[in-house]
Amino acid sequence: MLQLQWTTFAAAILAALLVGGLLGRLFLRKDGQDRSGLRRQLDELKQQHQTYQIDVTEHFSRTSNLIEEMNSNYARIQDHLNNGAEQLIRPEYRIESARSNEASLEDLAPTKVATEESTGPRDYAPKDPKQEGMLSETYGLKRSELLPEEDK
């Protein structure tokens, strides 16, 4: 009888191990944790990383091309402005500029007339030398109003 119990016990343990292994494998596959699932995830991540690297490389390549275009456009704008300056400058200045290669066009331009520094307003009202002008601080006040109270 004891032998029957040991064999039953051993069979139960073996059956439990088999059922546990099958259930464990089933649950691991559901979560994507089996080895083939992990390998597949790793391959997907590698593919995403390669795609990202390609996108970054294309971005910097495109940026480089745009900067080259911008520099080319800048040079074209500068040429356009130089040509426009040559066409729009008065003929006498162009002749002078052609004669003297050293002088720049700014040097050949007419100089500005120096303007007077602005001064304050002046008192131009006609008056006798003894009278105060209209811009005086005491204009229009009587002499008695100017004296302090003690002197009155």
Coordinates of C-alpha atoms in Angstrom, one line a residue:
M1 CA 0.0 0.0 0.0
L2 CA 2.9 2.3 0.8
Q3 CA 4.2 1.6 -2.6
L4 CA 1.0 2.6 -4.3
Q5 CA 1.0 5.9 -2.4
W6 CA 4.6 6.7 -3.5
T7 CA 3.8 6.0 -7.1
T8 CA 0.6 8.0 -6.9
F9 CA 2.5 10.9 -5.3
A10 CA 5.3 10.7 -7.9
A11 CA 2.7 10.7 -10.7
A12 CA 0.9 13.7 -9.2
I13 CA 4.2 15.6 -9.0
L14 CA 5.0 14.8 -12.6
A15 CA 1.6 15.8 -13.8
A16 CA 1.8 19.0 -11.8
L17 CA 5.1 19.9 -13.4
L18 CA 3.8 19.2 -16.9
V19 CA 0.6 21.2 -16.3
G20 CA 2.7 24.0 -14.7
G21 CA 5.1 24.1 -17.6
L22 CA 2.4 24.2 -20.2
L23 CA 0.5 26.9 -18.3
G24 CA 3.7 28.9 -17.8
R25 CA 4.5 28.7 -21.5
L26 CA 1.0 29.6 -22.4
F27 CA 1.0 32.8 -20.2
L28 CA 4.5 33.8 -21.4
R29 CA 3.3 33.7 -25.0
K30 CA 0.3 35.8 -24.2
D31 CA 2.6 38.6 -22.7
G32 CA 5.0 38.3 -25.6
Q33 CA 7.8 37.2 -23.2
D34 CA 8.8 34.0 -25.1
R35 CA 12.2 34.0 -26.8
S36 CA 10.8 34.3 -30.3
G37 CA 8.7 37.3 -29.2
L38 CA 11.7 39.0 -27.6
R39 CA 13.8 38.4 -30.8
R40 CA 11.0 39.9 -32.8
Q41 CA 10.8 43.0 -30.5
L42 CA 14.6 43.4 -30.8
D43 CA 14.4 43.2 -34.6
E44 CA 11.6 45.8 -34.6
L45 CA 13.6 48.1 -32.4
K46 CA 16.7 47.7 -34.6
Q47 CA 14.6 48.6 -37.6
Q48 CA 13.1 51.7 -35.9
H49 CA 16.6 52.8 -34.9
Q50 CA 17.9 52.4 -38.4
T51 CA 14.9 54.3 -39.8
Y52 CA 15.6 57.1 -37.3
Q53 CA 19.3 57.3 -38.3
I54 CA 18.3 57.5 -42.0
D55 CA 15.8 60.3 -41.1
V56 CA 18.4 62.3 -39.2
T57 CA 20.9 61.9 -42.1
E58 CA 18.3 63.1 -44.6
H59 CA 17.4 66.0 -42.4
F60 CA 21.0 67.3 -42.1
S61 CA 21.6 66.6 -45.8
R62 CA 18.5 68.7 -46.7
T63 CA 19.6 71.4 -44.3
S64 CA 23.0 71.6 -45.9
N65 CA 21.4 71.9 -49.4
L66 CA 19.1 74.7 -48.2
I67 CA 22.0 76.6 -46.7
E68 CA 23.9 76.3 -50.0
E69 CA 20.9 77.6 -51.8
M70 CA 20.6 80.5 -49.4
N71 CA 24.3 81.4 -49.9
S72 CA 23.8 81.2 -53.7
N73 CA 20.7 83.4 -53.4
Y74 CA 22.6 85.9 -51.2
A75 CA 25.4 86.1 -53.8
R76 CA 22.7 86.7 -56.6
I77 CA 21.1 89.4 -54.5
Q78 CA 24.4 91.1 -53.9
D79 CA 25.2 91.0 -57.7
H80 CA 21.7 92.4 -58.4
L81 CA 22.3 95.3 -56.0
N82 CA 25.7 96.0 -57.5
N83 CA 24.3 96.0 -61.0
G84 CA 21.4 98.2 -59.9
A85 CA 23.8 100.7 -58.3
E86 CA 25.8 100.8 -61.4
Q87 CA 22.8 101.5 -63.6
L88 CA 21.1 104.0 -61.2
I89 CA 24.1 106.2 -60.3
R90 CA 24.2 109.5 -62.1
P91 CA 26.5 109.4 -65.2
E92 CA 28.9 112.1 -64.0
Y93 CA 29.6 110.0 -60.9
R94 CA 30.1 106.9 -63.0
I95 CA 32.6 108.7 -65.2
E96 CA 34.5 110.0 -62.1
S97 CA 34.4 106.6 -60.6
A98 CA 35.8 105.0 -63.8
R99 CA 38.6 107.6 -63.9
S100 CA 39.7 107.1 -60.4
N101 CA 39.7 103.5 -59.4
E102 CA 40.7 104.4 -55.8
A103 CA 37.6 106.5 -55.0
S104 CA 34.5 104.8 -53.9
L105 CA 31.1 105.9 -54.9
E106 CA 30.4 107.2 -51.4
D107 CA 33.4 109.5 -51.7
L108 CA 32.1 110.9 -55.0
A109 CA 28.6 111.7 -53.7
P110 CA 27.9 115.3 -52.8
T111 CA 28.6 116.2 -49.2
K112 CA 25.8 117.3 -46.9
V113 CA 25.7 120.9 -46.0
A114 CA 26.5 121.4 -42.4
T115 CA 23.4 122.5 -40.5
E116 CA 23.5 125.0 -37.6
E117 CA 23.0 123.7 -34.2
S118 CA 19.6 124.6 -33.0
T119 CA 19.5 127.4 -30.5
G120 CA 16.7 128.4 -28.2
P121 CA 14.1 131.0 -29.3
R122 CA 15.2 134.6 -29.4
D123 CA 13.4 137.6 -28.3
Y124 CA 12.8 139.7 -31.4
A125 CA 10.0 141.9 -30.0
P126 CA 10.8 145.6 -30.6
K127 CA 11.7 147.3 -27.4
D128 CA 13.8 150.0 -25.8
P129 CA 17.1 148.8 -24.2
K130 CA 15.7 149.4 -20.8
Q131 CA 12.5 147.3 -21.4
E132 CA 12.4 143.6 -20.7
G133 CA 11.7 141.2 -23.6
M134 CA 8.7 139.0 -24.0
L135 CA 10.8 135.9 -23.1
S136 CA 12.0 137.4 -19.8
E137 CA 10.9 135.6 -16.6
T138 CA 9.6 138.9 -15.2
Y139 CA 7.8 140.1 -18.4
G140 CA 4.5 141.7 -17.6
L141 CA 5.0 141.9 -13.8
K142 CA 5.1 145.3 -12.2
R143 CA 8.1 146.4 -10.3
S144 CA 6.2 146.5 -7.0
E145 CA 5.2 142.8 -7.5
L146 CA 8.9 141.9 -7.8
L147 CA 10.0 143.4 -4.5
P148 CA 9.8 141.4 -1.3
E149 CA 7.1 142.3 1.3
E150 CA 9.7 144.1 3.5
D151 CA 10.8 146.5 0.8
K152 CA 7.3 147.7 -0.1

